[in-house]
Structures are given as C-alpha cells and as structure tokens.
C-alpha cells in the first residue's frame, strides 16, 4: 500500500469517526451533556474534560444606553451606540448559556452605585439576577460541572457584599476544596452534590471560604490577535506547553484594534459581532486537529457562542476521548 493511499485511508477513517461523533453529539442533551457522557467515568479529572466557554459571559444585557462601568472613560456615555457593539460579546443570559451547553463563565464584577453588577466596558446587569439563573441551572442539573471565573473583582470595600451574595445564592452548589485541583474528579463533585467551581481573581478573597479558589490555578490564553493565522499559531504554542494539572482557558476570539473601532463608528459597522464571524466555524476545525496532534484543550471560550459550533464540537471531542 503506497504512502498516499495510506494517508488518504487514515484521513477517511478519522473523518468517519468525526461524522459518527457529530451524529451522536446531536443526540446528546446540551443541558446535561457531561453527566450523560461521563456517567460511567466518574474518575475522570475535571482538568481532563474539554469544556465550551464564553468570553465576557455577563455582557448580554449591554445596550447603547448602558452607563460606563466603574473605571471606564466617561466618554463612553456619549458614544454608547458605538461602545455597546464592541462591549457586548454574548446575547444570552448566563442561565441560557448553561442550558445551551456552556460550562465556563467569564464574569467581570464591579460595584456600581449601590449594587454589584456585571460589566464589560459598560454596565450590563445586576449580579444577583444573573446568579439566580445559574442557581436554577445548578438545581436542575446538579451533576454538570461549571467553572465560574470571577476574573475581574470589585474593590475590597465591596468584598463583604460579594461574599454574602455568592453564599446566599450559590452557597449550596459551590464545590469546596478537596486536596489539590489536579485531583478533583467528577466523582468528587457528584458525591458532594456541588458542581459549581468558583474561581476568583483576588487571593485574600479566595482565602475566605473553602468554596473559593485563587485564579492562579487557571491559565488564561489570551492571544490579543486580529488575524486567524496569528490566533491559531499563538493558541497552538500555549496548548503545547499546557500544564495538564491546571485548568486552562483558550480564548478563540479576536481583539479589535483602535483603528477598527474608530472606523466602525464612522461606518456604522457591526462591531465585535462582525469582526468575530470568521471564527464561528473554527472550533469544529481546530479542536479535532488539536486532538489529532496530541494536544488537549481544556476550556475553549468564544464570543456569541450560539452562532458558533463550539458546543457540538466539544461534545464530539469528549466522545472521541471516551472512545479511545
């Protein structure tokens, strides 16, 4: 058998496996896909899962009339129609994202006026309202692991309020520390009946309760890219160097240049949504290629997730892992 023939047969075999996994992915419930796939694999480490995530998950309620977030330029209030199309990265609530299969939420929390809110340049929505949706999902799907990444925190003066809110709304569902994160398995989460993992961007806050983990356990792969080729190259590099005992979030997203934002304002362009469109089908291409190369993504995070194929692609990838 010639080298070319062997290569073609290998490609066809891999494509056939992917097609089979795609069909099975369509049959898997998005609301409970982890519990369904791993029902007989409770010893699987959480860091070994491949999970779909959303970038700036809480930005869904941003509109042209949203006020500037604390610390953002006041000028945003004068160009809200422009700022909003670059600040908003998701269309669905946190609850809808989770029910749609997302298992990593990127949360930016700030204290605005007299309350805690989710922000991304502009104020999006009240934190308590958003977390109530997370609680409803956790109650309905207690075996679904979810990483809550509070990577932007309010000032220290608001930490007591944040702690109280997290405990009151999510306390019954937050997974407490059990040894090192590298040893956490699905079985640990399921036996504790607590599947929400709360990661916070402040070491002193993380020390308050065993339910909080310092963000140093997570490697954020932010490439600051605007071209597909550069994005792929930078993600590949970080995936090759991944510490498999840590969580890692690879952002399959573009970062706009200042000139793009300014030009978009004059041209009344589609903002981040238009900029992101070339990426929407890439999870379905890149995730299988990474796996074929022996690379193992952990979280793959995207903008406007429901317009991408990230959830189905991740479900297929986990099915392939289990079939090996």
GROMACS .gro file of C-alpha atoms in nm, residues 41-322:
model
  282
   41UNK     CA    1  -1.647   0.756   3.407
   42UNK     CA    2  -1.671   0.929   3.743
   43UNK     CA    3  -1.295   0.902   3.799
   44UNK     CA    4  -1.230   1.148   3.517
   45UNK     CA    5  -1.043   1.454   3.642
   46UNK     CA    6  -1.216   1.786   3.585
   47UNK     CA    7  -0.896   1.928   3.434
   48UNK     CA    8  -0.909   1.648   3.174
   49UNK     CA    9  -1.251   1.749   3.044
   50UNK     CA   10  -1.287   1.960   2.730
   51UNK     CA   11  -1.541   2.233   2.805
   52UNK     CA   12  -1.706   2.509   2.600
   53UNK     CA   13  -1.684   2.857   2.746
   54UNK     CA   14  -1.799   3.210   2.676
   55UNK     CA   15  -1.587   3.525   2.682
   56UNK     CA   16  -1.730   3.810   2.893
   57UNK     CA   17  -2.031   3.593   2.963
   58UNK     CA   18  -2.219   3.863   3.152
   59UNK     CA   19  -2.221   4.126   2.877
   60UNK     CA   20  -2.551   4.009   2.726
   61UNK     CA   21  -2.762   4.296   2.865
   62UNK     CA   22  -2.543   4.579   2.736
   63UNK     CA   23  -2.726   4.832   2.519
   64UNK     CA   24  -2.650   5.172   2.369
   65UNK     CA   25  -2.795   5.334   2.681
   66UNK     CA   26  -2.587   5.134   2.930
   67UNK     CA   27  -2.378   5.356   3.162
   68UNK     CA   28  -1.998   5.329   3.164
   69UNK     CA   29  -1.863   5.065   3.401
   70UNK     CA   30  -1.663   5.183   3.704
   71UNK     CA   31  -1.318   5.278   3.582
   72UNK     CA   32  -1.425   5.313   3.219
   73UNK     CA   33  -1.394   5.651   3.043
   74UNK     CA   34  -1.695   5.874   3.100
   75UNK     CA   35  -1.684   5.946   2.727
   76UNK     CA   36  -1.844   5.605   2.673
   77UNK     CA   37  -2.174   5.763   2.776
   78UNK     CA   38  -2.153   5.996   2.475
   79UNK     CA   39  -2.085   5.719   2.224
   80UNK     CA   40  -2.295   5.441   2.373
   81UNK     CA   41  -2.414   5.320   2.033
   82UNK     CA   42  -2.052   5.258   1.933
   83UNK     CA   43  -1.922   5.136   2.270
   84UNK     CA   44  -2.205   4.886   2.308
   85UNK     CA   45  -2.137   4.697   1.984
   86UNK     CA   46  -1.776   4.644   2.092
   87UNK     CA   47  -1.852   4.569   2.459
   88UNK     CA   48  -2.128   4.313   2.409
   89UNK     CA   49  -1.989   3.965   2.342
   90UNK     CA   50  -2.292   3.746   2.421
   91UNK     CA   51  -2.665   3.758   2.350
   92UNK     CA   52  -2.795   3.506   2.603
   93UNK     CA   53  -2.830   3.515   2.982
   94UNK     CA   54  -2.597   3.305   3.195
   95UNK     CA   55  -2.876   3.054   3.252
   96UNK     CA   56  -2.945   3.023   2.880
   97UNK     CA   57  -2.575   2.978   2.808
   98UNK     CA   58  -2.553   2.695   3.061
   99UNK     CA   59  -2.865   2.528   2.925
  100UNK     CA   60  -2.711   2.562   2.581
  101UNK     CA   61  -2.411   2.353   2.689
  102UNK     CA   62  -2.161   2.616   2.807
  103UNK     CA   63  -1.961   2.506   3.113
  104UNK     CA   64  -1.725   2.801   3.170
  105UNK     CA   65  -1.845   3.152   3.251
  106UNK     CA   66  -1.614   3.454   3.239
  107UNK     CA   67  -1.756   3.708   3.487
  108UNK     CA   68  -1.640   4.068   3.535
  109UNK     CA   69  -1.788   4.206   3.859
  110UNK     CA   70  -1.795   4.570   3.969
  111UNK     CA   71  -1.971   4.780   4.231
  112UNK     CA   72  -2.191   5.038   4.060
  113UNK     CA   73  -2.394   5.294   4.254
  114UNK     CA   74  -2.541   5.078   4.533
  115UNK     CA   75  -2.514   4.728   4.387
  116UNK     CA   76  -2.292   4.464   4.231
  117UNK     CA   77  -2.313   4.436   3.855
  118UNK     CA   78  -2.161   4.250   3.562
  119UNK     CA   79  -1.963   4.473   3.329
  120UNK     CA   80  -1.753   4.487   3.014
  121UNK     CA   81  -1.671   4.849   2.950
  122UNK     CA   82  -2.037   4.929   3.009
  123UNK     CA   83  -2.270   4.811   3.285
  124UNK     CA   84  -2.464   4.503   3.178
  125UNK     CA   85  -2.693   4.372   3.455
  126UNK     CA   86  -2.727   4.316   3.829
  127UNK     CA   87  -2.512   4.031   3.955
  128UNK     CA   88  -2.778   3.884   4.182
  129UNK     CA   89  -3.025   3.849   3.895
  130UNK     CA   90  -2.765   3.678   3.677
  131UNK     CA   91  -2.658   3.437   3.952
  132UNK     CA   92  -3.017   3.338   4.021
  133UNK     CA   93  -3.020   3.190   3.672
  134UNK     CA   94  -2.702   2.997   3.749
  135UNK     CA   95  -2.867   2.862   4.064
  136UNK     CA   96  -3.173   2.746   3.872
  137UNK     CA   97  -2.949   2.555   3.634
  138UNK     CA   98  -2.745   2.403   3.918
  139UNK     CA   99  -3.064   2.285   4.087
  140UNK     CA  100  -3.193   2.127   3.767
  141UNK     CA  101  -2.859   1.976   3.660
  142UNK     CA  102  -2.660   1.911   3.981
  143UNK     CA  103  -2.409   1.683   3.804
  144UNK     CA  104  -2.300   1.939   3.544
  145UNK     CA  105  -1.960   2.092   3.632
  146UNK     CA  106  -1.942   2.468   3.575
  147UNK     CA  107  -1.636   2.690   3.615
  148UNK     CA  108  -1.733   3.035   3.741
  149UNK     CA  109  -1.434   3.258   3.672
  150UNK     CA  110  -1.463   3.592   3.853
  151UNK     CA  111  -1.157   3.728   3.684
  152UNK     CA  112  -1.246   4.093   3.743
  153UNK     CA  113  -1.343   4.176   4.101
  154UNK     CA  114  -1.492   4.484   4.267
  155UNK     CA  115  -1.285   4.688   4.510
  156UNK     CA  116  -1.202   4.543   4.850
  157UNK     CA  117  -1.470   4.757   5.013
  158UNK     CA  118  -1.734   4.554   4.824
  159UNK     CA  119  -1.589   4.211   4.904
  160UNK     CA  120  -1.816   4.151   5.203
  161UNK     CA  121  -2.118   4.221   4.985
  162UNK     CA  122  -1.990   3.993   4.710
  163UNK     CA  123  -1.916   3.714   4.956
  164UNK     CA  124  -2.264   3.742   5.106
  165UNK     CA  125  -2.426   3.736   4.762
  166UNK     CA  126  -2.231   3.432   4.644
  167UNK     CA  127  -2.311   3.239   4.960
  168UNK     CA  128  -2.679   3.332   4.967
  169UNK     CA  129  -2.745   3.248   4.603
  170UNK     CA  130  -2.493   2.977   4.516
  171UNK     CA  131  -2.363   2.855   4.852
  172UNK     CA  132  -2.544   2.520   4.837
  173UNK     CA  133  -2.390   2.444   4.497
  174UNK     CA  134  -2.029   2.562   4.535
  175UNK     CA  135  -1.771   2.284   4.544
  176UNK     CA  136  -1.541   2.310   4.847
  177UNK     CA  137  -1.168   2.244   4.836
  178UNK     CA  138  -1.074   1.877   4.829
  179UNK     CA  139  -0.697   1.836   4.814
  180UNK     CA  140  -0.539   1.985   4.502
  181UNK     CA  141  -0.744   2.084   4.195
  182UNK     CA  142  -0.539   1.838   3.991
  183UNK     CA  143  -0.704   1.559   4.191
  184UNK     CA  144  -1.064   1.675   4.153
  185UNK     CA  145  -1.276   1.421   3.972
  186UNK     CA  146  -1.635   1.424   3.855
  187UNK     CA  147  -1.698   1.172   4.131
  188UNK     CA  148  -1.586   1.424   4.392
  189UNK     CA  149  -1.831   1.682   4.259
  190UNK     CA  150  -2.114   1.433   4.228
  191UNK     CA  151  -2.072   1.282   4.574
  192UNK     CA  152  -2.063   1.632   4.726
  193UNK     CA  153  -2.368   1.729   4.519
  194UNK     CA  154  -2.188   2.056   4.444
  195UNK     CA  155  -2.071   2.107   4.087
  196UNK     CA  156  -2.002   2.481   4.066
  197UNK     CA  157  -1.632   2.567   4.091
  198UNK     CA  158  -1.582   2.931   4.191
  199UNK     CA  159  -1.251   3.084   4.082
  200UNK     CA  160  -1.178   3.439   4.199
  201UNK     CA  161  -0.923   3.698   4.095
  202UNK     CA  162  -0.820   3.804   4.446
  203UNK     CA  163  -0.605   3.588   4.673
  204UNK     CA  164  -0.739   3.728   5.001
  205UNK     CA  165  -1.097   3.679   4.888
  206UNK     CA  166  -1.011   3.322   4.786
  207UNK     CA  167  -0.895   3.256   5.143
  208UNK     CA  168  -1.234   3.345   5.291
  209UNK     CA  169  -1.405   3.013   5.227
  210UNK     CA  170  -1.310   2.665   5.105
  211UNK     CA  171  -1.557   2.718   4.819
  212UNK     CA  172  -1.334   2.983   4.660
  213UNK     CA  173  -1.021   2.911   4.458
  214UNK     CA  174  -0.747   3.156   4.365
  215UNK     CA  175  -0.730   3.228   3.994
  216UNK     CA  176  -0.369   3.116   3.979
  217UNK     CA  177  -0.499   2.762   3.923
  218UNK     CA  178  -0.621   2.876   3.578
  219UNK     CA  179  -0.404   2.957   3.278
  220UNK     CA  180  -0.582   3.216   3.060
  221UNK     CA  181  -0.466   3.202   2.700
  222UNK     CA  182  -0.540   3.549   2.566
  223UNK     CA  183  -0.363   3.597   2.232
  224UNK     CA  184  -0.455   3.960   2.151
  225UNK     CA  185  -0.497   3.853   1.787
  226UNK     CA  186  -0.680   4.005   1.490
  227UNK     CA  187  -0.586   3.752   1.223
  228UNK     CA  188  -0.686   3.385   1.205
  229UNK     CA  189  -0.330   3.271   1.135
  230UNK     CA  190  -0.185   3.456   1.434
  231UNK     CA  191  -0.464   3.334   1.661
  232UNK     CA  192  -0.405   2.971   1.564
  233UNK     CA  193  -0.029   2.996   1.599
  234UNK     CA  194  -0.047   3.151   1.946
  235UNK     CA  195  -0.310   2.908   2.070
  236UNK     CA  196  -0.108   2.613   1.936
  237UNK     CA  197   0.200   2.734   2.121
  238UNK     CA  198   0.024   2.763   2.454
  239UNK     CA  199  -0.158   2.432   2.415
  240UNK     CA  200   0.173   2.256   2.353
  241UNK     CA  201   0.307   2.398   2.679
  242UNK     CA  202  -0.005   2.334   2.883
  243UNK     CA  203   0.035   2.205   3.239
  244UNK     CA  204  -0.223   1.924   3.238
  245UNK     CA  205  -0.264   1.953   3.615
  246UNK     CA  206  -0.407   2.305   3.582
  247UNK     CA  207  -0.719   2.447   3.424
  248UNK     CA  208  -0.660   2.633   3.101
  249UNK     CA  209  -0.894   2.861   2.908
  250UNK     CA  210  -0.807   2.920   2.543
  251UNK     CA  211  -0.990   3.223   2.405
  252UNK     CA  212  -1.081   3.163   2.042
  253UNK     CA  213  -1.160   3.532   1.998
  254UNK     CA  214  -1.039   3.843   1.820
  255UNK     CA  215  -0.926   4.165   1.987
  256UNK     CA  216  -1.010   4.474   1.778
  257UNK     CA  217  -0.757   4.744   1.706
  258UNK     CA  218  -0.835   5.103   1.799
  259UNK     CA  219  -0.846   5.195   1.429
  260UNK     CA  220  -1.109   4.925   1.369
  261UNK     CA  221  -1.332   5.062   1.644
  262UNK     CA  222  -1.297   5.421   1.521
  263UNK     CA  223  -1.360   5.326   1.158
  264UNK     CA  224  -1.655   5.112   1.262
  265UNK     CA  225  -1.801   5.411   1.443
  266UNK     CA  226  -1.788   5.628   1.132
  267UNK     CA  227  -1.907   5.349   0.903
  268UNK     CA  228  -2.173   5.224   1.148
  269UNK     CA  229  -2.033   4.874   1.121
  270UNK     CA  230  -2.144   4.562   1.303
  271UNK     CA  231  -1.885   4.588   1.579
  272UNK     CA  232  -1.743   4.283   1.751
  273UNK     CA  233  -2.012   4.056   1.609
  274UNK     CA  234  -1.899   4.124   1.251
  275UNK     CA  235  -1.533   4.102   1.347
  276UNK     CA  236  -1.593   3.762   1.508
  277UNK     CA  237  -1.781   3.597   1.221
  278UNK     CA  238  -1.472   3.439   1.060
  279UNK     CA  239  -1.420   3.247   1.387
  280UNK     CA  240  -1.765   3.097   1.422
  281UNK     CA  241  -1.691   2.767   1.243
  282UNK     CA  242  -1.333   2.728   1.363
  283UNK     CA  243  -1.396   2.528   1.684
  284UNK     CA  244  -1.522   2.243   1.464
  285UNK     CA  245  -1.199   2.253   1.265
  286UNK     CA  246  -0.938   2.330   1.526
  287UNK     CA  247  -1.047   2.111   1.817
  288UNK     CA  248  -1.025   1.785   1.613
  289UNK     CA  249  -0.692   1.899   1.468
  290UNK     CA  250  -0.554   1.971   1.814
  291UNK     CA  251  -0.662   1.628   1.934
  292UNK     CA  252  -0.511   1.459   1.630
  293UNK     CA  253  -0.182   1.634   1.715
  294UNK     CA  254  -0.199   1.505   2.072
  295UNK     CA  255  -0.286   1.844   2.220
  296UNK     CA  256  -0.557   1.866   2.483
  297UNK     CA  257  -0.756   2.186   2.522
  298UNK     CA  258  -0.944   2.226   2.850
  299UNK     CA  259  -1.177   2.524   2.802
  300UNK     CA  260  -1.238   2.675   2.458
  301UNK     CA  261  -1.404   3.013   2.502
  302UNK     CA  262  -1.577   3.214   2.229
  303UNK     CA  263  -1.783   3.525   2.160
  304UNK     CA  264  -2.151   3.492   2.058
  305UNK     CA  265  -2.132   3.121   2.132
  306UNK     CA  266  -2.473   3.027   1.990
  307UNK     CA  267  -2.357   3.139   1.645
  308UNK     CA  268  -2.055   2.909   1.667
  309UNK     CA  269  -2.021   2.530   1.667
  310UNK     CA  270  -1.821   2.524   1.991
  311UNK     CA  271  -2.070   2.324   2.200
  312UNK     CA  272  -2.125   2.045   1.946
  313UNK     CA  273  -1.752   2.037   1.869
  314UNK     CA  274  -1.663   1.998   2.236
  315UNK     CA  275  -1.923   1.727   2.290
  316UNK     CA  276  -1.780   1.539   1.991
  317UNK     CA  277  -1.428   1.579   2.128
  318UNK     CA  278  -1.527   1.430   2.463
  319UNK     CA  279  -1.699   1.142   2.285
  320UNK     CA  280  -1.379   1.072   2.096
  321UNK     CA  281  -1.179   1.079   2.419
  322UNK     CA  282  -1.410   0.823   2.575
   0.00000   0.00000   0.00000
